[in-house]
mmCIF file of C-alpha atoms in Angstrom:
data_model
loop_
_atom_site.group_PDB
_atom_site.id
_atom_site.type_symbol
_atom_site.label_atom_id
_atom_site.label_comp_id
_atom_site.label_asym_id
_atom_site.label_seq_id
_atom_site.Cartn_x
_atom_site.Cartn_y
_atom_site.Cartn_z
ATOM 1 C CA MET I 1 -13.780 -19.148 0.538
ATOM 2 C CA LYS I 2 -11.815 -16.922 2.897
ATOM 3 C CA ILE I 3 -11.257 -13.420 1.521
ATOM 4 C CA VAL I 4 -8.493 -11.186 2.875
ATOM 5 C CA GLY I 5 -8.276 -7.477 2.082
ATOM 6 C CA VAL I 6 -4.648 -6.420 2.330
ATOM 7 C CA GLU I 7 -5.061 -2.642 1.931
ATOM 8 C CA GLU I 8 -7.731 -1.544 4.406
ATOM 9 C CA HIS I 9 -7.225 1.784 6.105
ATOM 10 C CA VAL I 10 -7.529 3.436 9.497
ATOM 11 C CA LEU I 11 -7.119 6.977 10.800
ATOM 12 C CA PRO I 12 -6.880 7.072 14.594
ATOM 13 C CA HIS I 13 -7.753 10.326 16.326
ATOM 14 C CA ALA I 14 -4.159 10.811 17.492
ATOM 15 C CA VAL I 15 -2.874 10.936 13.912
ATOM 16 C CA LYS I 16 -5.687 13.188 12.722
ATOM 17 C CA ALA I 17 -4.911 15.563 15.570
ATOM 18 C CA ALA I 18 -1.205 15.541 14.737
ATOM 19 C CA TRP I 19 -1.910 16.294 11.080
ATOM 20 C CA SER I 20 -4.077 19.209 12.182
ATOM 21 C CA THR I 21 -1.672 20.706 14.731
ATOM 22 C CA GLN I 22 1.879 19.872 13.657
ATOM 23 C CA PRO I 23 3.367 22.297 11.086
ATOM 24 C CA GLY I 24 3.252 20.647 7.667
ATOM 25 C CA GLY I 25 1.506 17.558 9.020
ATOM 26 C CA ASP I 26 -1.432 17.808 6.657
ATOM 27 C CA ASP I 27 -0.277 17.570 3.043
ATOM 28 C CA GLY I 28 -3.653 18.784 1.833
ATOM 29 C CA THR I 29 -5.392 15.421 1.808
ATOM 30 C CA LEU I 30 -6.969 15.485 5.271
ATOM 31 C CA SER I 31 -10.024 17.036 3.629
ATOM 32 C CA LEU I 32 -10.495 13.816 1.656
ATOM 33 C CA ASN I 33 -11.680 12.097 4.839
ATOM 34 C CA PRO I 34 -14.965 13.864 5.661
ATOM 35 C CA GLY I 35 -18.164 12.640 7.265
ATOM 36 C CA VAL I 36 -18.852 8.936 7.041
ATOM 37 C CA ILE I 37 -15.426 8.248 5.510
ATOM 38 C CA GLY I 38 -13.743 9.725 8.585
ATOM 39 C CA GLU I 39 -16.055 7.812 10.901
ATOM 40 C CA ARG I 40 -15.258 4.528 9.198
ATOM 41 C CA LEU I 41 -11.527 5.253 9.244
ATOM 42 C CA ALA I 42 -11.633 5.908 12.998
ATOM 43 C CA ASP I 43 -13.742 2.874 13.905
ATOM 44 C CA LEU I 44 -11.776 -0.242 14.847
ATOM 45 C CA GLY I 45 -14.641 -2.300 16.206
ATOM 46 C CA ASN I 46 -18.226 -3.292 15.564
ATOM 47 C CA GLN I 47 -19.064 -0.885 12.743
ATOM 48 C CA ARG I 48 -16.021 -1.973 10.763
ATOM 49 C CA LEU I 49 -16.778 -5.638 11.377
ATOM 50 C CA ALA I 50 -20.377 -5.163 10.250
ATOM 51 C CA LEU I 51 -19.282 -3.565 6.984
ATOM 52 C CA MET I 52 -16.747 -6.343 6.442
ATOM 53 C CA ASP I 53 -19.521 -8.887 6.861
ATOM 54 C CA GLU I 54 -21.798 -6.998 4.495
ATOM 55 C CA THR I 55 -19.256 -6.797 1.658
ATOM 56 C CA GLY I 56 -17.916 -10.305 2.265
ATOM 57 C CA ILE I 57 -14.459 -9.684 3.706
ATOM 58 C CA ASP I 58 -13.257 -12.171 6.316
ATOM 59 C CA VAL I 59 -9.981 -10.458 7.250
ATOM 60 C CA GLN I 60 -8.782 -6.863 6.962
ATOM 61 C CA VAL I 61 -5.075 -6.071 7.030
ATOM 62 C CA LEU I 62 -5.174 -2.667 8.719
ATOM 63 C CA SER I 63 -2.883 0.199 7.733
ATOM 64 C CA LEU I 64 -2.754 3.937 8.335
ATOM 65 C CA THR I 65 -4.091 6.037 5.483
ATOM 66 C CA THR I 66 -1.915 8.446 3.503
ATOM 67 C CA PRO I 67 0.298 10.441 4.154
ATOM 68 C CA GLY I 68 1.113 8.387 7.225
ATOM 69 C CA LEU I 69 3.679 9.975 9.499
ATOM 70 C CA ASN I 70 6.006 11.195 6.755
ATOM 71 C CA ASN I 71 5.404 14.883 7.484
ATOM 72 C CA LEU I 72 5.588 14.828 11.289
ATOM 73 C CA GLY I 73 9.330 14.935 11.906
ATOM 74 C CA THR I 74 10.530 13.713 15.302
ATOM 75 C CA HIS I 75 6.954 13.690 16.604
ATOM 76 C CA GLY I 76 6.289 10.849 14.183
ATOM 77 C CA VAL I 77 8.733 8.501 15.906
ATOM 78 C CA ASP I 78 6.742 8.382 19.154
ATOM 79 C CA LEU I 79 3.450 8.408 17.277
ATOM 80 C CA ALA I 80 4.496 5.377 15.224
ATOM 81 C CA ARG I 81 4.936 3.356 18.416
ATOM 82 C CA GLN I 82 1.579 4.559 19.700
ATOM 83 C CA ILE I 83 -0.298 3.687 16.523
ATOM 84 C CA ASN I 84 1.381 0.321 16.097
ATOM 85 C CA ASP I 85 0.498 -0.538 19.681
ATOM 86 C CA LEU I 86 -3.105 0.441 18.921
ATOM 87 C CA LEU I 87 -3.148 -1.717 15.803
ATOM 88 C CA ALA I 88 -1.741 -4.655 17.775
ATOM 89 C CA GLU I 89 -4.454 -4.202 20.415
ATOM 90 C CA THR I 90 -7.090 -4.142 17.686
ATOM 91 C CA VAL I 91 -5.762 -7.355 16.177
ATOM 92 C CA ALA I 92 -5.567 -9.022 19.599
ATOM 93 C CA ALA I 93 -9.221 -8.183 20.250
ATOM 94 C CA ASN I 94 -10.303 -9.838 16.957
ATOM 95 C CA PRO I 95 -7.415 -12.034 15.774
ATOM 96 C CA SER I 96 -9.531 -13.957 13.280
ATOM 97 C CA ARG I 97 -10.714 -10.759 11.576
ATOM 98 C CA PHE I 98 -7.792 -8.321 11.696
ATOM 99 C CA GLN I 99 -4.099 -8.230 10.852
ATOM 100 C CA ALA I 100 -1.907 -5.131 10.544
ATOM 101 C CA LEU I 101 0.859 -3.424 8.614
ATOM 102 C CA ALA I 102 3.095 -1.244 10.765
ATOM 103 C CA VAL I 103 3.384 2.482 10.181
ATOM 104 C CA LEU I 104 6.883 3.977 10.298
ATOM 105 C CA ALA I 105 8.269 7.468 10.791
ATOM 106 C CA SER I 106 10.339 7.251 7.629
ATOM 107 C CA GLY I 107 11.972 10.640 8.132
ATOM 108 C CA ASN I 108 14.306 8.947 10.618
ATOM 109 C CA GLY I 109 15.679 5.911 8.805
ATOM 110 C CA ASP I 110 17.268 4.171 11.774
ATOM 111 C CA ALA I 111 14.254 4.750 14.008
ATOM 112 C CA ALA I 112 11.967 3.453 11.270
ATOM 113 C CA ALA I 113 13.948 0.223 10.992
ATOM 114 C CA ARG I 114 13.926 -0.268 14.749
ATOM 115 C CA GLU I 115 10.186 0.267 14.863
ATOM 116 C CA LEU I 116 9.648 -2.144 11.986
ATOM 117 C CA GLN I 117 11.568 -4.823 13.860
ATOM 118 C CA ARG I 118 9.618 -4.162 17.064
ATOM 119 C CA ALA I 119 6.284 -4.106 15.258
ATOM 120 C CA VAL I 120 6.967 -7.410 13.518
ATOM 121 C CA GLU I 121 8.751 -9.348 16.247
ATOM 122 C CA ASP I 122 6.933 -8.023 19.321
ATOM 123 C CA LEU I 123 3.531 -6.941 17.988
ATOM 124 C CA GLY I 124 2.969 -9.436 15.175
ATOM 125 C CA CYS I 125 2.587 -6.949 12.309
ATOM 126 C CA LYS I 126 2.759 -8.587 8.897
ATOM 127 C CA GLY I 127 5.013 -5.931 7.330
ATOM 128 C CA ALA I 128 4.797 -2.168 6.922
ATOM 129 C CA ILE I 129 3.304 0.527 4.742
ATOM 130 C CA LEU I 130 5.408 3.240 3.110
ATOM 131 C CA TYR I 131 4.187 6.438 1.479
ATOM 132 C CA GLY I 132 7.001 7.210 -0.910
ATOM 133 C CA ARG I 133 8.791 10.499 -0.446
ATOM 134 C CA VAL I 134 9.770 12.204 2.773
ATOM 135 C CA GLY I 135 9.875 15.825 1.670
ATOM 136 C CA ASP I 136 11.982 15.831 -1.481
ATOM 137 C CA LYS I 137 13.687 12.519 -0.647
ATOM 138 C CA ASN I 138 12.375 9.797 -2.948
ATOM 139 C CA LEU I 139 12.034 6.172 -1.978
ATOM 140 C CA ASP I 140 15.469 5.291 -3.380
ATOM 141 C CA ASP I 141 17.147 7.791 -1.017
ATOM 142 C CA ALA I 142 19.599 6.436 1.549
ATOM 143 C CA ILE I 143 17.193 7.422 4.326
ATOM 144 C CA PHE I 144 15.064 4.371 3.443
ATOM 145 C CA GLU I 145 17.925 1.883 3.234
ATOM 146 C CA PRO I 146 17.673 0.728 6.884
ATOM 147 C CA THR I 147 13.970 -0.024 6.389
ATOM 148 C CA PHE I 148 14.565 -2.017 3.206
ATOM 149 C CA ALA I 149 17.376 -3.958 4.842
ATOM 150 C CA CYS I 150 15.277 -4.692 7.920
ATOM 151 C CA ALA I 151 12.251 -5.829 5.910
ATOM 152 C CA ALA I 152 14.430 -8.113 3.805
ATOM 153 C CA GLU I 153 16.055 -9.607 6.878
ATOM 154 C CA LEU I 154 12.717 -10.133 8.620
ATOM 155 C CA GLY I 155 11.136 -11.546 5.472
ATOM 156 C CA VAL I 156 8.131 -9.197 5.538
ATOM 157 C CA PRO I 157 6.594 -7.162 2.689
ATOM 158 C CA LEU I 158 6.366 -3.396 2.299
ATOM 159 C CA LEU I 159 3.308 -1.803 0.705
ATOM 160 C CA ILE I 160 4.129 1.342 -1.274
ATOM 161 C CA HIS I 161 1.073 3.550 -0.882
ATOM 162 C CA PRO I 162 0.318 6.657 -2.934
ATOM 163 C CA GLN I 163 1.142 10.109 -1.582
ATOM 164 C CA ILE I 164 0.208 13.449 -3.099
ATOM 165 C CA PRO I 165 2.882 14.722 -5.527
ATOM 166 C CA GLN I 166 5.167 17.562 -4.547
ATOM 167 C CA ALA I 167 3.718 21.075 -4.720
ATOM 168 C CA SER I 168 5.806 21.978 -7.757
ATOM 169 C CA VAL I 169 4.486 18.940 -9.628
ATOM 170 C CA ARG I 170 0.922 19.719 -8.609
ATOM 171 C CA ASP I 171 1.314 23.284 -9.816
ATOM 172 C CA ALA I 172 2.729 22.163 -13.158
ATOM 173 C CA TYR I 173 0.350 19.326 -13.990
ATOM 174 C CA TYR I 174 -2.661 19.218 -11.696
ATOM 175 C CA SER I 175 -3.756 22.828 -11.220
ATOM 176 C CA GLY I 176 -5.957 25.353 -12.963
ATOM 177 C CA PHE I 177 -9.408 23.836 -12.507
ATOM 178 C CA GLY I 178 -10.310 25.193 -9.072
ATOM 179 C CA ALA I 179 -9.306 23.856 -5.673
ATOM 180 C CA PRO I 180 -11.644 20.815 -5.410
ATOM 181 C CA ILE I 181 -10.835 19.478 -8.877
ATOM 182 C CA ASP I 182 -7.117 20.277 -8.528
ATOM 183 C CA LEU I 183 -6.973 18.244 -5.308
ATOM 184 C CA ALA I 184 -8.951 15.358 -6.769
ATOM 185 C CA LEU I 185 -6.850 15.245 -9.939
ATOM 186 C CA SER I 186 -3.594 15.321 -7.992
ATOM 187 C CA THR I 187 -4.735 12.528 -5.670
ATOM 188 C CA PHE I 188 -7.296 9.823 -6.423
ATOM 189 C CA GLY I 189 -7.963 11.034 -9.982
ATOM 190 C CA LEU I 190 -4.434 10.408 -11.234
ATOM 191 C CA GLY I 191 -1.607 12.049 -9.297
ATOM 192 C CA TRP I 192 -1.416 9.531 -6.474
ATOM 193 C CA HIS I 193 -0.981 6.676 -8.904
ATOM 194 C CA TYR I 194 1.737 8.178 -11.054
ATOM 195 C CA GLU I 195 3.533 9.180 -7.841
ATOM 196 C CA ALA I 196 3.471 5.679 -6.357
ATOM 197 C CA GLY I 197 4.411 4.045 -9.656
ATOM 198 C CA VAL I 198 7.388 6.367 -10.105
ATOM 199 C CA GLN I 199 8.547 5.594 -6.569
ATOM 200 C CA PHE I 200 8.591 1.861 -7.350
ATOM 201 C CA VAL I 201 10.523 2.479 -10.564
ATOM 202 C CA ARG I 202 13.048 4.539 -8.597
ATOM 203 C CA VAL I 203 13.435 1.689 -6.094
ATOM 204 C CA VAL I 204 14.305 -0.640 -8.969
ATOM 205 C CA LEU I 205 16.679 1.794 -10.676
ATOM 206 C CA GLY I 206 18.285 2.659 -7.336
ATOM 207 C CA GLY I 207 19.452 -0.944 -6.988
ATOM 208 C CA VAL I 208 17.420 -1.699 -3.872
ATOM 209 C CA PHE I 209 16.511 -5.168 -5.105
ATOM 210 C CA ASP I 210 20.083 -5.851 -6.172
ATOM 211 C CA ARG I 211 21.172 -5.144 -2.596
ATOM 212 C CA HIS I 212 18.184 -6.998 -1.097
ATOM 213 C CA PRO I 213 17.102 -9.613 -3.653
ATOM 214 C CA GLY I 214 14.580 -11.200 -1.301
ATOM 215 C CA LEU I 215 12.731 -7.965 -0.531
ATOM 216 C CA GLN I 216 9.060 -8.023 -1.516
ATOM 217 C CA VAL I 217 6.928 -4.934 -2.134
ATOM 218 C CA ILE I 218 3.249 -4.443 -2.908
ATOM 219 C CA LEU I 219 1.693 -1.888 -5.225
ATOM 220 C CA GLY I 220 -2.019 -1.155 -5.065
ATOM 221 C CA HIS I 221 -4.443 -0.137 -7.807
ATOM 222 C CA TRP I 222 -3.160 -2.952 -10.030
ATOM 223 C CA GLY I 223 0.414 -1.721 -9.981
ATOM 224 C CA GLU I 224 -0.006 2.059 -10.009
ATOM 225 C CA LEU I 225 0.231 2.165 -13.839
ATOM 226 C CA VAL I 226 3.611 0.374 -13.930
ATOM 227 C CA ILE I 227 2.405 -2.929 -15.361
ATOM 228 C CA PHE I 228 0.743 -1.195 -18.292
ATOM 229 C CA TYR I 229 4.087 0.241 -19.449
ATOM 230 C CA LEU I 230 6.428 -2.688 -18.920
ATOM 231 C CA GLU I 231 7.392 -2.780 -22.579
ATOM 232 C CA ARG I 232 8.687 0.791 -22.332
ATOM 233 C CA LEU I 233 10.213 0.404 -18.884
ATOM 234 C CA ALA I 234 12.127 -2.628 -20.124
ATOM 235 C CA MET I 235 14.006 -0.323 -22.487
ATOM 236 C CA LEU I 236 15.764 1.137 -19.437
ATOM 237 C CA ASP I 237 17.845 -2.044 -19.427
ATOM 238 C CA ARG I 238 20.021 -0.502 -22.133
ATOM 239 C CA LEU I 239 21.306 2.062 -19.612
ATOM 240 C CA SER I 240 20.465 0.999 -16.061
ATOM 241 C CA GLY I 241 23.473 -1.170 -15.223
ATOM 242 C CA LEU I 242 21.276 -3.327 -12.982
ATOM 243 C CA LYS I 243 22.028 -6.980 -12.356
ATOM 244 C CA ARG I 244 18.770 -8.167 -13.924
ATOM 245 C CA PRO I 245 16.286 -6.964 -16.544
ATOM 246 C CA PHE I 246 13.630 -4.570 -15.259
ATOM 247 C CA VAL I 247 10.821 -7.061 -15.834
ATOM 248 C CA ASP I 248 12.588 -9.606 -13.619
ATOM 249 C CA TYR I 249 12.285 -7.274 -10.623
ATOM 250 C CA VAL I 250 8.580 -6.957 -11.388
ATOM 251 C CA ARG I 251 8.158 -10.728 -11.563
ATOM 252 C CA ASP I 252 10.391 -11.561 -8.588
ATOM 253 C CA ASN I 253 9.940 -8.677 -6.123
ATOM 254 C CA LEU I 254 6.493 -7.191 -6.756
ATOM 255 C CA TYR I 255 2.982 -8.141 -5.693
ATOM 256 C CA LEU I 256 -0.103 -6.402 -7.084
ATOM 257 C CA THR I 257 -3.380 -5.737 -5.330
ATOM 258 C CA ALA I 258 -6.764 -4.477 -6.468
ATOM 259 C CA SER I 259 -7.397 -1.605 -4.028
ATOM 260 C CA GLY I 260 -11.120 -1.789 -4.709
ATOM 261 C CA MET I 261 -10.755 -1.526 -8.501
ATOM 262 C CA PHE I 262 -12.842 -4.571 -9.281
ATOM 263 C CA SER I 263 -11.926 -5.003 -12.921
ATOM 264 C CA PRO I 264 -11.509 -8.474 -14.463
ATOM 265 C CA VAL I 265 -9.585 -6.816 -17.314
ATOM 266 C CA TYR I 266 -7.028 -5.264 -14.940
ATOM 267 C CA LEU I 267 -6.805 -8.523 -13.017
ATOM 268 C CA GLN I 268 -5.958 -10.389 -16.212
ATOM 269 C CA ARG I 269 -3.260 -7.844 -17.059
ATOM 270 C CA ALA I 270 -1.843 -8.239 -13.543
ATOM 271 C CA ILE I 271 -1.670 -12.000 -13.971
ATOM 272 C CA GLU I 272 0.052 -11.553 -17.321
ATOM 273 C CA ALA I 273 2.609 -9.237 -15.699
ATOM 274 C CA VAL I 274 3.460 -11.049 -12.460
ATOM 275 C CA GLY I 275 1.693 -14.421 -12.594
ATOM 276 C CA PRO I 276 -1.153 -15.864 -10.498
ATOM 277 C CA ASP I 277 1.059 -16.299 -7.435
ATOM 278 C CA ARG I 278 1.605 -12.535 -7.028
ATOM 279 C CA ILE I 279 -1.892 -11.081 -7.045
ATOM 280 C CA LEU I 280 -3.605 -9.993 -3.828
ATOM 281 C CA PHE I 281 -7.127 -8.875 -3.039
ATOM 282 C CA SER I 282 -8.031 -5.597 -1.334
ATOM 283 C CA THR I 283 -10.943 -3.163 -1.178
ATOM 284 C CA ASP I 284 -9.166 0.079 -0.152
ATOM 285 C CA PHE I 285 -11.658 0.425 2.700
ATOM 286 C CA PRO I 286 -13.389 2.751 3.338
ATOM 287 C CA TYR I 287 -12.685 4.748 0.190
ATOM 288 C CA GLN I 288 -13.989 2.178 -2.282
ATOM 289 C CA TYR I 289 -16.591 0.553 -0.064
ATOM 290 C CA ARG I 290 -19.756 -0.412 -1.931
ATOM 291 C CA THR I 291 -22.834 -2.191 -0.605
ATOM 292 C CA GLY I 292 -24.405 -5.367 -1.883
ATOM 293 C CA GLY I 293 -21.750 -7.961 -1.051
ATOM 294 C CA ASP I 294 -19.529 -6.285 -3.611
ATOM 295 C CA ALA I 295 -16.169 -7.763 -2.616
ATOM 296 C CA ARG I 296 -17.286 -11.368 -2.405
ATOM 297 C CA ARG I 297 -19.391 -11.084 -5.548
ATOM 298 C CA PHE I 298 -16.362 -9.877 -7.492
ATOM 299 C CA VAL I 299 -14.080 -12.660 -6.307
ATOM 300 C CA GLU I 300 -16.583 -15.459 -6.705
ATOM 301 C CA GLY I 301 -17.635 -14.288 -10.172
ATOM 302 C CA LEU I 302 -14.140 -14.253 -11.659
ATOM 303 C CA ALA I 303 -13.323 -16.489 -14.620
ATOM 304 C CA LEU I 304 -10.426 -18.133 -12.774
ATOM 305 C CA ASP I 305 -10.054 -21.763 -11.836
ATOM 306 C CA ASP I 306 -10.611 -22.595 -8.191
ATOM 307 C CA ALA I 307 -6.913 -22.765 -7.384
ATOM 308 C CA ASP I 308 -6.088 -19.330 -8.785
ATOM 309 C CA LYS I 309 -9.223 -17.828 -7.277
ATOM 310 C CA ALA I 310 -8.143 -19.080 -3.845
ATOM 311 C CA LYS I 311 -4.646 -17.665 -4.378
ATOM 312 C CA PHE I 312 -6.108 -14.253 -5.158
ATOM 313 C CA ALA I 313 -8.634 -14.332 -2.320
ATOM 314 C CA HIS I 314 -6.244 -15.328 0.450
ATOM 315 C CA GLY I 315 -3.628 -17.911 -0.459
ATOM 316 C CA ASN I 316 -0.957 -15.601 -1.842
ATOM 317 C CA TRP I 317 -1.247 -13.257 1.140
ATOM 318 C CA ASP I 318 -1.147 -16.154 3.588
ATOM 319 C CA ARG I 319 2.097 -17.311 2.009
ATOM 320 C CA LEU I 320 3.628 -13.831 1.668
ATOM 321 C CA SER I 321 2.822 -12.849 5.256
ATOM 322 C CA ARG I 322 4.103 -16.102 6.763
ATOM 323 C CA ARG I 323 7.555 -15.305 8.098
ATOM 324 C CA PRO I 324 10.361 -17.742 7.267
#
């Protein structure tokens, strides 16, 4: 069975250098990519392919790791073109093994939409990855509207990836344990996932899907906590003024992916929330990489019928990424 990982990350040297040299480029998470993690993020060739073979992944959908280009200002516009060209070259060199999600300089809404169109129509990218806020502008801000409109028109998905919470939030909720633990708690421990989940909720409440009913977004880590609180989120219907109930946007506009959290329990909850046609597989490479054929063993061992197992492994992504 073909297995596609839809959230598999890269960090080209040009972006790492920009994060290190541009004021505010590094949001504090560059230090989460040390040693072998950094080497695997930078590699776009044989080492990556060998690890894919070892864990049982046939295709990686490549995307830039967090925080993307959100903190690079005007420099990010040119860098987005450079990185998307690099991703397209990587895919062209191994078209049966790699696909790509475009990276956008979201701080410039019009430029981001133009780059999304170029990346999809000229380079063959399957969609784009977003990282939530740009500064204090949340994902429902008007700065993102051109990107949402463009993605809806092109018929391509947007993956909402976690980003570290704002400094004031980190200080209030994720500090006091010493620098290493504070950073971990505010990122992969918990903060990333609340941040990404809140950004999706804001997209719903901001009426984005009312304006663009065909727009499809992806949340990693089994929905960034959102699907576990649908009963409470549904109570927002009393006040939201939206055209549809909150849960309808989840069922009609949201896909969920594993991001390396290989839990049959979470998978079952995802299916209950969005149905078997809206679940996607991913390993969150290289952050969650584990040896021993881990990815394929998880998929093949699931208590799903063959049809649903194939949907999860590749079928749903194949359909979602096929432009109309």
